Short mmCIF file of C-alpha atoms and ligand atoms in Angstrom, two decimals:
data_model
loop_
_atom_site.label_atom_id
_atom_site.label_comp_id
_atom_site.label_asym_id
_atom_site.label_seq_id
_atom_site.Cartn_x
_atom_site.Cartn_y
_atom_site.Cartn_z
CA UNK A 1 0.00 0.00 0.00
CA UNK A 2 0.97 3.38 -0.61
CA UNK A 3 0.92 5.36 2.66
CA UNK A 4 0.67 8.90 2.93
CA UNK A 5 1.80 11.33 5.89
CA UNK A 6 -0.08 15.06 5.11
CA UNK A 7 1.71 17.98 6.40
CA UNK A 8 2.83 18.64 9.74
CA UNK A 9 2.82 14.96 10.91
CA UNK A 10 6.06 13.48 11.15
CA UNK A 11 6.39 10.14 10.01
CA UNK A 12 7.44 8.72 13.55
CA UNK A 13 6.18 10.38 16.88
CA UNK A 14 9.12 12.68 18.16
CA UNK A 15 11.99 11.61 15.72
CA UNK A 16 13.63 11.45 12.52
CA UNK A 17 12.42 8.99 9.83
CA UNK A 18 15.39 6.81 8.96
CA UNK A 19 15.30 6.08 5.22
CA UNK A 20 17.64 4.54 2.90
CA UNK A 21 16.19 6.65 0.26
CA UNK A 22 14.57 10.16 -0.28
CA UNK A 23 13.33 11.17 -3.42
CA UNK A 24 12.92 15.37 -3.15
CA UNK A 25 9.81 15.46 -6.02
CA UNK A 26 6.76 13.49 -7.11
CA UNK A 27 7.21 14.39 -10.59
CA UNK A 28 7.34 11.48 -13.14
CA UNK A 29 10.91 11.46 -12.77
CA UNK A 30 10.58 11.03 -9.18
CA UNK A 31 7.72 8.66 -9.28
CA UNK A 32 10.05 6.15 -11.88
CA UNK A 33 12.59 6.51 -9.39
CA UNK A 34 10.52 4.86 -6.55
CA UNK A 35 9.57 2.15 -9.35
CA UNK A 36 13.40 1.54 -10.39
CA UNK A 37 14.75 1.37 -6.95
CA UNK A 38 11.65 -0.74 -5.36
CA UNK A 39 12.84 -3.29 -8.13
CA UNK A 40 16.19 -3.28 -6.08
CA UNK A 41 14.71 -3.86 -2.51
CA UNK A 42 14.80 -0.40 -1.77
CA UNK A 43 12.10 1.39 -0.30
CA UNK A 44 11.41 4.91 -1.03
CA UNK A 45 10.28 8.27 1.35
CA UNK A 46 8.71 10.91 -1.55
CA UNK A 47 8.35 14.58 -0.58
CA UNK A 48 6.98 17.35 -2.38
CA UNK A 49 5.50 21.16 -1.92
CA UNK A 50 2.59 20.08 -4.22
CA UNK A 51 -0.24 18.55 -2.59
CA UNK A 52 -0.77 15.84 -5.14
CA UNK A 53 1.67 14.01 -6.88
CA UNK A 54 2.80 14.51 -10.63
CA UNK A 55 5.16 17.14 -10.72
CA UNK A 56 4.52 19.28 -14.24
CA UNK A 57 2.50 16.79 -15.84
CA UNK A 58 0.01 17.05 -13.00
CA UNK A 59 0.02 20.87 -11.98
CA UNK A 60 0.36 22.41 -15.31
CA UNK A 61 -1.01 20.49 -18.18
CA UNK A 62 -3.08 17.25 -16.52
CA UNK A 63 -5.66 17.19 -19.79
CA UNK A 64 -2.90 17.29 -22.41
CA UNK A 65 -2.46 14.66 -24.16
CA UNK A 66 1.63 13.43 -24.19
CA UNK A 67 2.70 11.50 -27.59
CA UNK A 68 6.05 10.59 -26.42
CA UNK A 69 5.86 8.15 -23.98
CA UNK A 70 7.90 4.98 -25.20
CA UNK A 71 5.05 2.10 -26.05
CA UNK A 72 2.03 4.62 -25.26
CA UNK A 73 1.23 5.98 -28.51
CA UNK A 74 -0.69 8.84 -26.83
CA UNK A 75 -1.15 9.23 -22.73
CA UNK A 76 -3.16 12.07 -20.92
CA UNK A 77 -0.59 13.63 -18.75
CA UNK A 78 -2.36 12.96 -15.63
CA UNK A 79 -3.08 9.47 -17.06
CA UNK A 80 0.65 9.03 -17.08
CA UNK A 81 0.70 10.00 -13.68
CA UNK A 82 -2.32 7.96 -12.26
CA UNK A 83 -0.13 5.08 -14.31
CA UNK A 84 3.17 5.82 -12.59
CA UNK A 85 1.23 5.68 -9.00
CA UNK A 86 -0.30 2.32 -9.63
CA UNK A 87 3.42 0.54 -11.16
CA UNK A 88 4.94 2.04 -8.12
CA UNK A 89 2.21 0.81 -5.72
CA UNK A 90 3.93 -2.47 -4.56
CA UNK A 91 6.84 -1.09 -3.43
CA UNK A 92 4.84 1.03 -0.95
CA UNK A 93 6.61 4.08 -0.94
CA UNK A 94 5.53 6.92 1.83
CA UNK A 95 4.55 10.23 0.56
CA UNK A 96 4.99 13.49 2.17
CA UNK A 97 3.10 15.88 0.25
CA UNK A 98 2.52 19.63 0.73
CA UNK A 99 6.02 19.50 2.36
CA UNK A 100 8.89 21.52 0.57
CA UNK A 101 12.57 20.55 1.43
CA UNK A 102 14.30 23.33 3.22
CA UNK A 103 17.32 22.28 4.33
CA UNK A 104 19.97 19.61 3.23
CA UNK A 105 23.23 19.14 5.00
CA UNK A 106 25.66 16.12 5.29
CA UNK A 107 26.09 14.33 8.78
CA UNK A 108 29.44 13.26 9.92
CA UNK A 109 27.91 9.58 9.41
CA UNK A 110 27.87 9.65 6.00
CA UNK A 111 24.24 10.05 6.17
CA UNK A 112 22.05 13.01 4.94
CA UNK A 113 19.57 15.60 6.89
CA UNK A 114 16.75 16.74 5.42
CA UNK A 115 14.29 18.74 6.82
CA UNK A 116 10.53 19.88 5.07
CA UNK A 117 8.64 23.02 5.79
CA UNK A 118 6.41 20.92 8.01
CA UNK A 119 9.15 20.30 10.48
CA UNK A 120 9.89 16.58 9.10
CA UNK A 121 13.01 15.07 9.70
CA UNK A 122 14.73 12.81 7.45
CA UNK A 123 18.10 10.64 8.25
CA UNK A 124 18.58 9.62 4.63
CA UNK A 125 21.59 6.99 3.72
CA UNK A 126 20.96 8.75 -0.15
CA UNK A 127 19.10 11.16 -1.31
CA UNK A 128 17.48 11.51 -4.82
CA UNK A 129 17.05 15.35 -6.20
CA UNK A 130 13.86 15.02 -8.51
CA UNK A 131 12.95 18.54 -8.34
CA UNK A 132 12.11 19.40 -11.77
CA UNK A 133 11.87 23.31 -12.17
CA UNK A 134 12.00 23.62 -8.37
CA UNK A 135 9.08 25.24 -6.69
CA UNK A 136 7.31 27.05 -9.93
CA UNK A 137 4.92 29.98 -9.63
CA UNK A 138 2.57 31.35 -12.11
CA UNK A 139 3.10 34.75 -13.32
CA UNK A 140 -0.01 36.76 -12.03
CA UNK A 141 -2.42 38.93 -14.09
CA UNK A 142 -0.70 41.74 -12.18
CA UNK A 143 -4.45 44.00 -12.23
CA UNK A 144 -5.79 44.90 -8.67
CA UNK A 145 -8.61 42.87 -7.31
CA UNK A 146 -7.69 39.83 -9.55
CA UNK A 147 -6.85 38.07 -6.65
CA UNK A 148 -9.60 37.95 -5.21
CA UNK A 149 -10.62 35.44 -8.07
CA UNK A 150 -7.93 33.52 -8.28
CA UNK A 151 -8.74 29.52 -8.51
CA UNK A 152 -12.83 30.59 -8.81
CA UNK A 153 -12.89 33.03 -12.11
CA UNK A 154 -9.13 34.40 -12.54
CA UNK A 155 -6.80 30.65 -13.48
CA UNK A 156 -3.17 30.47 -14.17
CA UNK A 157 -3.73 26.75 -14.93
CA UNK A 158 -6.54 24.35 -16.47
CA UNK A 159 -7.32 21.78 -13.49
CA UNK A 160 -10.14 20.42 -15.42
CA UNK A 161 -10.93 21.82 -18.54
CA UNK A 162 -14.92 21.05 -18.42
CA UNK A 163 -15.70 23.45 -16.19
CA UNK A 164 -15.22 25.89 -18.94
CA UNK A 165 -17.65 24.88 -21.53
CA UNK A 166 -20.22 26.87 -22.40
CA UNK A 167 -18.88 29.70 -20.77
CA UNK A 168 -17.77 32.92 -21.90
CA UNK A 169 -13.19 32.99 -21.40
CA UNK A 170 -10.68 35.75 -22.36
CA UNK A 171 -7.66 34.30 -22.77
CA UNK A 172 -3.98 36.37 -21.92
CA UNK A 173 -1.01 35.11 -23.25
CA UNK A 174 1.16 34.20 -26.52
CA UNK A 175 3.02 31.08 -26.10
CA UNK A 176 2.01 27.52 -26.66
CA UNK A 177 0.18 27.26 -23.24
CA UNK A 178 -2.15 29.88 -24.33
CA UNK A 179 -2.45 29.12 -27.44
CA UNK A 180 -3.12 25.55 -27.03
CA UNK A 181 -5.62 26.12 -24.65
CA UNK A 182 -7.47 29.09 -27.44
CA UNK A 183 -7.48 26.18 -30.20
CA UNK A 184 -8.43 23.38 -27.37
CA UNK A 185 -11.59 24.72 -26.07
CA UNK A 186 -12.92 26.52 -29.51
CA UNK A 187 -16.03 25.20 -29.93
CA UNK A 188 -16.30 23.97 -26.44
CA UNK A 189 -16.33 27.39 -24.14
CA UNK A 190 -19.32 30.03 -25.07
CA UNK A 191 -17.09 32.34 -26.63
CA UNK A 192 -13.31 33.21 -26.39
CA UNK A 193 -11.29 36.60 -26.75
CA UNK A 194 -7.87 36.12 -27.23
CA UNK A 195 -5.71 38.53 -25.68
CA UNK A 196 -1.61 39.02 -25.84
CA UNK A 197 0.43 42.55 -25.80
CA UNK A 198 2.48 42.00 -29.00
CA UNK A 199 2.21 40.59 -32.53
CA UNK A 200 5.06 37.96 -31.53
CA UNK A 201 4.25 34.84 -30.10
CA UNK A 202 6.60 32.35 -28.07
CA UNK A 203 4.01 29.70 -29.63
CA UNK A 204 4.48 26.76 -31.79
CA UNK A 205 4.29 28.71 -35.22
CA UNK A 206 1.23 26.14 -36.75
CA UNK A 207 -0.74 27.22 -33.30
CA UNK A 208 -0.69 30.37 -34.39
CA UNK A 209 -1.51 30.06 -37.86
CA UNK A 210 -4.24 27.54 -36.51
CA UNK A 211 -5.44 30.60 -34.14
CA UNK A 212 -5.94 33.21 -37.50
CA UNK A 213 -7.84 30.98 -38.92
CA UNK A 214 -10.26 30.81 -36.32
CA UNK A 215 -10.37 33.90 -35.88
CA UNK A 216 -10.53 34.37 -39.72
CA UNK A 217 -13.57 32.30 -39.64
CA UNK A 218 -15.20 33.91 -36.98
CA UNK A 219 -15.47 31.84 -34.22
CA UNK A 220 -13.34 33.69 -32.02
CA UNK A 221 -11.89 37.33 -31.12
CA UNK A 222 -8.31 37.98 -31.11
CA UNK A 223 -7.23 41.73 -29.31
CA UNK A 224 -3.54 42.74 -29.32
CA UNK A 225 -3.38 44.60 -25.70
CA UNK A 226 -3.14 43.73 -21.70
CA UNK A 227 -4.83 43.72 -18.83
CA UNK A 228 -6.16 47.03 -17.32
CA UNK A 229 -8.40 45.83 -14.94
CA UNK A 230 -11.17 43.23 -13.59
CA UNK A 231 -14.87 44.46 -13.69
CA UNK A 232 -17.21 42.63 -11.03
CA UNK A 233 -20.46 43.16 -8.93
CA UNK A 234 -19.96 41.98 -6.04
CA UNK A 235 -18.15 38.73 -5.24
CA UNK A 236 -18.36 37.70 -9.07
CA UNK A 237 -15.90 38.69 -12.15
CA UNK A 238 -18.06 39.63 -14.68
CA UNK A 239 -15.42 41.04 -17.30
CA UNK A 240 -12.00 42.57 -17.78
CA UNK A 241 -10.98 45.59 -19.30
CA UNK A 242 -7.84 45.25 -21.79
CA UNK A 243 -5.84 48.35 -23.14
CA UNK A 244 -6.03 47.64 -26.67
CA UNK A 245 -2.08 48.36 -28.59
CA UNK A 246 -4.47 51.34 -30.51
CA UNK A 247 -4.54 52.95 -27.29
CA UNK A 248 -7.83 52.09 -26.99
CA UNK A 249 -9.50 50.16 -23.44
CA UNK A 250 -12.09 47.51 -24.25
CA UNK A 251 -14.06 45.75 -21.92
CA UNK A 252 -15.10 42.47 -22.39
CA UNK A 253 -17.64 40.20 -20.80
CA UNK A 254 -16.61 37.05 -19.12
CA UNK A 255 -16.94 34.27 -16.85
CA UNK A 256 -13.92 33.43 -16.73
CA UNK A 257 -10.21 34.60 -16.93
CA UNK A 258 -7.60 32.40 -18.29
CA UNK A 259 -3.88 33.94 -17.78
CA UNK A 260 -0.49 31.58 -19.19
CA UNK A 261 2.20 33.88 -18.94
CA UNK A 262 4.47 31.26 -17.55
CA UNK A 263 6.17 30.28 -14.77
CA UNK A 264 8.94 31.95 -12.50
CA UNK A 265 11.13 28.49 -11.89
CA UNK A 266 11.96 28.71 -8.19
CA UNK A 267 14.99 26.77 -7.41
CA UNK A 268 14.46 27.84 -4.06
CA UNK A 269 16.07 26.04 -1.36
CA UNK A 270 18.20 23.78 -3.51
CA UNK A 271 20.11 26.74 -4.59
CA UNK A 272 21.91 27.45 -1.11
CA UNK A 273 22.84 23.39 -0.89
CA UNK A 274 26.30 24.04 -2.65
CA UNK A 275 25.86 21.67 -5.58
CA UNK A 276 27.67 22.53 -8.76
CA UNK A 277 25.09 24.39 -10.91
CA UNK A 278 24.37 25.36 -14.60
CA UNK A 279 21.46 27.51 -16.14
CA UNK A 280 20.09 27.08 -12.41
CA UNK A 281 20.33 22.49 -12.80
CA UNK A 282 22.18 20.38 -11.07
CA UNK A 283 25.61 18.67 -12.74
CA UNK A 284 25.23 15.38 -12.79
CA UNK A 285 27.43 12.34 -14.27
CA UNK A 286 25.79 10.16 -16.79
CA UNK A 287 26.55 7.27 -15.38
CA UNK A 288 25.43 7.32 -11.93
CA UNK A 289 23.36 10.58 -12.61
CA UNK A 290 25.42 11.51 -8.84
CA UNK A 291 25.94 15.28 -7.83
CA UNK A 292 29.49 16.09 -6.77
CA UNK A 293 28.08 14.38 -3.40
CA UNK A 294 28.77 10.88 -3.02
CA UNK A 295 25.31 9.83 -2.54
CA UNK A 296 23.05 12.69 -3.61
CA UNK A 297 21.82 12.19 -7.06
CA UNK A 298 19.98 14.19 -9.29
CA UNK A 299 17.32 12.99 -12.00
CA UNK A 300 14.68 14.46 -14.26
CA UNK A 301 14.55 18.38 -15.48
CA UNK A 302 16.65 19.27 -12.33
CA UNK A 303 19.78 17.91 -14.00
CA UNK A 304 22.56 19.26 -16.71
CA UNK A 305 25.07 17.10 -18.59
CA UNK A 306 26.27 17.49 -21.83
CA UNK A 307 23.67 16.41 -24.08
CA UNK A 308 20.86 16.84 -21.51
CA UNK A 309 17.33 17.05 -22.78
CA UNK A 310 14.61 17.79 -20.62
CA UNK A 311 11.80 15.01 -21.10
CA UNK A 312 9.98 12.54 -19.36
CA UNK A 313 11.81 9.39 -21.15
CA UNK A 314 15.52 11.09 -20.20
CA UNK A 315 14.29 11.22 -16.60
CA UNK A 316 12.85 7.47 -16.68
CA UNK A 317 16.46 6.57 -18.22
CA UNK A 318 18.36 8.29 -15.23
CA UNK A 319 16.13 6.67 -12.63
CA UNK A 320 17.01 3.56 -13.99
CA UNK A 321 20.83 3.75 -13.91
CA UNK A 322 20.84 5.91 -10.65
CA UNK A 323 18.79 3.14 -8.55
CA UNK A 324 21.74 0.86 -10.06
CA UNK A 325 24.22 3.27 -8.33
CA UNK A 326 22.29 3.91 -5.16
CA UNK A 327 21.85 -0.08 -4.03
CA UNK A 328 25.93 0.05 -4.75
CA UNK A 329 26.43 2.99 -2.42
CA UNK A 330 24.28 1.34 0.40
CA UNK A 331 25.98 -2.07 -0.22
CA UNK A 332 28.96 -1.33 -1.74
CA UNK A 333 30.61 -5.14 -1.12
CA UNK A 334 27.40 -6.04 -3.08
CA UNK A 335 27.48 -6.28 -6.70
CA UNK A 336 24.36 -5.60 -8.66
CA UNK A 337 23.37 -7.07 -11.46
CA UNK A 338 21.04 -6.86 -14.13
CA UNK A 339 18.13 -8.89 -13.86
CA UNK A 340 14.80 -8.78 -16.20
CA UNK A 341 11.57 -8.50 -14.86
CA UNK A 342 10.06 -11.07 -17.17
CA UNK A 343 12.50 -13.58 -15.47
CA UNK A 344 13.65 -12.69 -12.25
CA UNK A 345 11.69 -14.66 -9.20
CA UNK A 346 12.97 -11.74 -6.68
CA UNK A 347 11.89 -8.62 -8.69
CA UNK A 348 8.42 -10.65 -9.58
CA UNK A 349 7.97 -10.89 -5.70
CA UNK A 350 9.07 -7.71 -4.82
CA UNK A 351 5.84 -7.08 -7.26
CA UNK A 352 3.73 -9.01 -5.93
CA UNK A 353 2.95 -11.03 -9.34
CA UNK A 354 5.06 -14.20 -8.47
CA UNK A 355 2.67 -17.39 -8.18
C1 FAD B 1 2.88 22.21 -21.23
C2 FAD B 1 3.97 21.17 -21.13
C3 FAD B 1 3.93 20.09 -21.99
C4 FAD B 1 4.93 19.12 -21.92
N1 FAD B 1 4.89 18.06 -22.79
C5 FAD B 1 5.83 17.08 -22.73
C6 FAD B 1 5.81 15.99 -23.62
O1 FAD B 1 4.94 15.88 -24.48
N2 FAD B 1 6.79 15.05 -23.50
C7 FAD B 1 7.79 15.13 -22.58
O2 FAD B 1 8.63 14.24 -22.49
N3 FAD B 1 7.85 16.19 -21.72
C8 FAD B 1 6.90 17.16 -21.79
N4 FAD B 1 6.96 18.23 -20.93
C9 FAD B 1 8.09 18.30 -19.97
C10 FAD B 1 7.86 17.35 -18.81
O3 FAD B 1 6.64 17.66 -18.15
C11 FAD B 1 9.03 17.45 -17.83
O4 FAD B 1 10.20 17.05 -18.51
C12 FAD B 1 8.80 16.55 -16.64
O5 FAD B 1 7.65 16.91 -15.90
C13 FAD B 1 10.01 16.60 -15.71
O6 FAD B 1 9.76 15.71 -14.67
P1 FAD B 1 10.51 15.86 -13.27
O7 FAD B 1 9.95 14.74 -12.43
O8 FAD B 1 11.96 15.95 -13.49
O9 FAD B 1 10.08 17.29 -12.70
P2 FAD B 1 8.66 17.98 -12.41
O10 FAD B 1 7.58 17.36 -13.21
O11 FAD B 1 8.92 19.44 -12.56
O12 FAD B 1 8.40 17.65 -10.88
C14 FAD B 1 9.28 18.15 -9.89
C15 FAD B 1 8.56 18.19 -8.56
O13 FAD B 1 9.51 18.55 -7.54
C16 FAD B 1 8.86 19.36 -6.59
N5 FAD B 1 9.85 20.15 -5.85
C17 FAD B 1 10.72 21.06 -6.32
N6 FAD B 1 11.49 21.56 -5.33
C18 FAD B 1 11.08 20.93 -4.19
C19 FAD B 1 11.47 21.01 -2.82
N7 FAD B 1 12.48 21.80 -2.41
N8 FAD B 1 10.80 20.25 -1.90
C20 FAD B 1 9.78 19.42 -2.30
N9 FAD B 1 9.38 19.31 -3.60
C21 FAD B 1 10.03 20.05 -4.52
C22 FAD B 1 7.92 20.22 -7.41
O14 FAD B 1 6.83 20.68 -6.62
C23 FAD B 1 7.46 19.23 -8.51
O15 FAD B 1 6.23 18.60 -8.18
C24 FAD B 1 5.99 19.22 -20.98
C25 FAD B 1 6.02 20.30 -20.11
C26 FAD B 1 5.03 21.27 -20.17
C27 FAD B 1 5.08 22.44 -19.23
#
């Protein structure tokens, strides 16, 4: 079973939880970890400052479908997620979500502290950095009294794109987020204005040409301006007011406010832990995927190494080899070696499918 602690109760009454391995982020990089090292023996403590698990896929773009998924010709990102949960549920791995990792220091042991925002203490033998962007934040509207709306009538992210069908949405942004989400619900929301403050977009250029034609046909507005201000009567938005690049200020009904202007990646903590860092990620080797700490590694979009591209498979690909170097580190006299999963009577127990 998987277990999960919620924030602010430590794992055990008055101490540290003792763990052979933390995994700092439940994104899918993380989650494959837990898989790839449960298929070792070795159990897995998760944390992360999201609530739910899933990391990117999850937060930002759950409804999306993902095409790139080795053997999954097309996966709903928080499909991919729900599937990563139930291949890692054997291994029972203990969650600590709605925690964010504060500190990280080496103990004299050879062990590692970690300590969460919640107060939970970790004695970790290794410690896996899945961290992904770090602590992201949407960029706000940045117009007084949107705030007020935020998660009801003002969104920075789709949770569930239904609840916007039928309804009247202006739209703020020009890269692919916006963009996708303008081509996504045409057709499906009441109406949509399309609003972004210059004639360049960050988008995929056949989004945009995909966008004019909608707009060309007349099933949507498109208004080159930004924000002014939120109209409301009383505790409901019922418009915005954009100042048009003319000069001009339109206002324009809606239900709902839809702002992608991306996110501000938050290293946050991780940046004080003095690892080696590029472009704000982590140097890792490519064989271990190991910091310049002997037993902290680093997997997933947190990472740099030459060649380093940031996808889901690369991250699945370093959780593999770094579980490989992780049961060497705790066992060092131990070789591992390679075993399949079609064949191997340990790993088919370990998941539970043995006869
Ligand atoms: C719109 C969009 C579409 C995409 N489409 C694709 C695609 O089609 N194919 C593809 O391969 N990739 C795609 N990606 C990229 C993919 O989502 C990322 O490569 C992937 O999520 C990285 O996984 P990760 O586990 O390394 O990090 P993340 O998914 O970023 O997860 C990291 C987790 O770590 C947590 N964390 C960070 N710091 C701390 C801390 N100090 N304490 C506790 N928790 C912490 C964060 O809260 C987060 O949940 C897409 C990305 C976006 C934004």
């Amino acid at each position: 079973m998987t277990e999960h602690h919620p924030a602010g109760a430590p794992a055990t009454p008055g101490g540290a939880v003792e763990a052979d391995a933390v995994i700092v982020g439940a994104g899918p990089a993380g989650l494959f970890q837990v898989f790839e090292l449960g298929l070792l023996g070795i159990k897995s403590h998760v944390v992360d400052t999201l609530a739910h698990p899933g990391g990117q896929c999850a937060e930002l773009y759950p409804d999306k479908p993902i095409y790139d998924i080795p053997a999954l010709p097309v996966c709903g990102a928080q499909e991919l997620v729900d599937r990563l949960m139930q291949q890692i549920q054997p291994f029972g791995p203990v969650f600590h979500l709605g925690e964010e990792v504060a500190g990280l220091q080496c103990l004299d042991d050879g062990r590692f502290e970690l300590v969460t925002s919640a107060g939970t203490r970790f004695l970790a033998r290794t410690v896996v950095i899945a961290a992904g962007l770090g602590s992201f934040q949407p960029r706000r509207l940045g117009v007084e009294g949107a705030d007020a709306f935020e998660d009801r009538q003002v969104h920075y992210r789709v949770r569930n794109a239904a609840a916007f069908h039928g309804k009247r949405l202006v739209i703020f942004g020009g890269g692919d987020s916006a963009l996708d989400w303008v081509i996504d619900l045409n057709g499906r929301a009441g109406s949509i204005v399309h609003v972004h403050r210059r004639p360049e977009f960050r988008a995929a250029p056949a989004s945009v040409a995909r966008m004019r034609e909608l707009v060309a046909a007349g099933r949507m507005d498109y208004v080159e301006g930004i924000a002014a201000g939120i109209r409301s009567d009383g505790d409901r938005l019922t418009g915005v007011s954009v100042k048009c690049a003319d000069g001009t200020t339109r206002d324009f009904e809606a239900d709902h406010v839809l702002a992608f202007f991306g996110l501000h990646p938050r290293l946050g903590p991780i940046a004080e832990w003095g690892f080696e860092l590029e472009k704000k990620a982590i140097k890792v080797d490519t064989a271990k995927f190991q910091t310049s700490v002997p037993g902290i590694f680093a997997i997933g979009d947190i990472n740099t190494y030459p060649g380093k591209k940031k996808l889901i498979l690369s991250g699945f690909h370093e959780a593999a080899l770094a579980a490989f170097a992780i049961a060497e580190h705790l066992n060092p006299a131990k070789k591992v070696h390679l075993q399949y999963t079609t064949t191997s009577p340990i790993m088919q127990k370990r998941l539970g499918v043995s006869g």
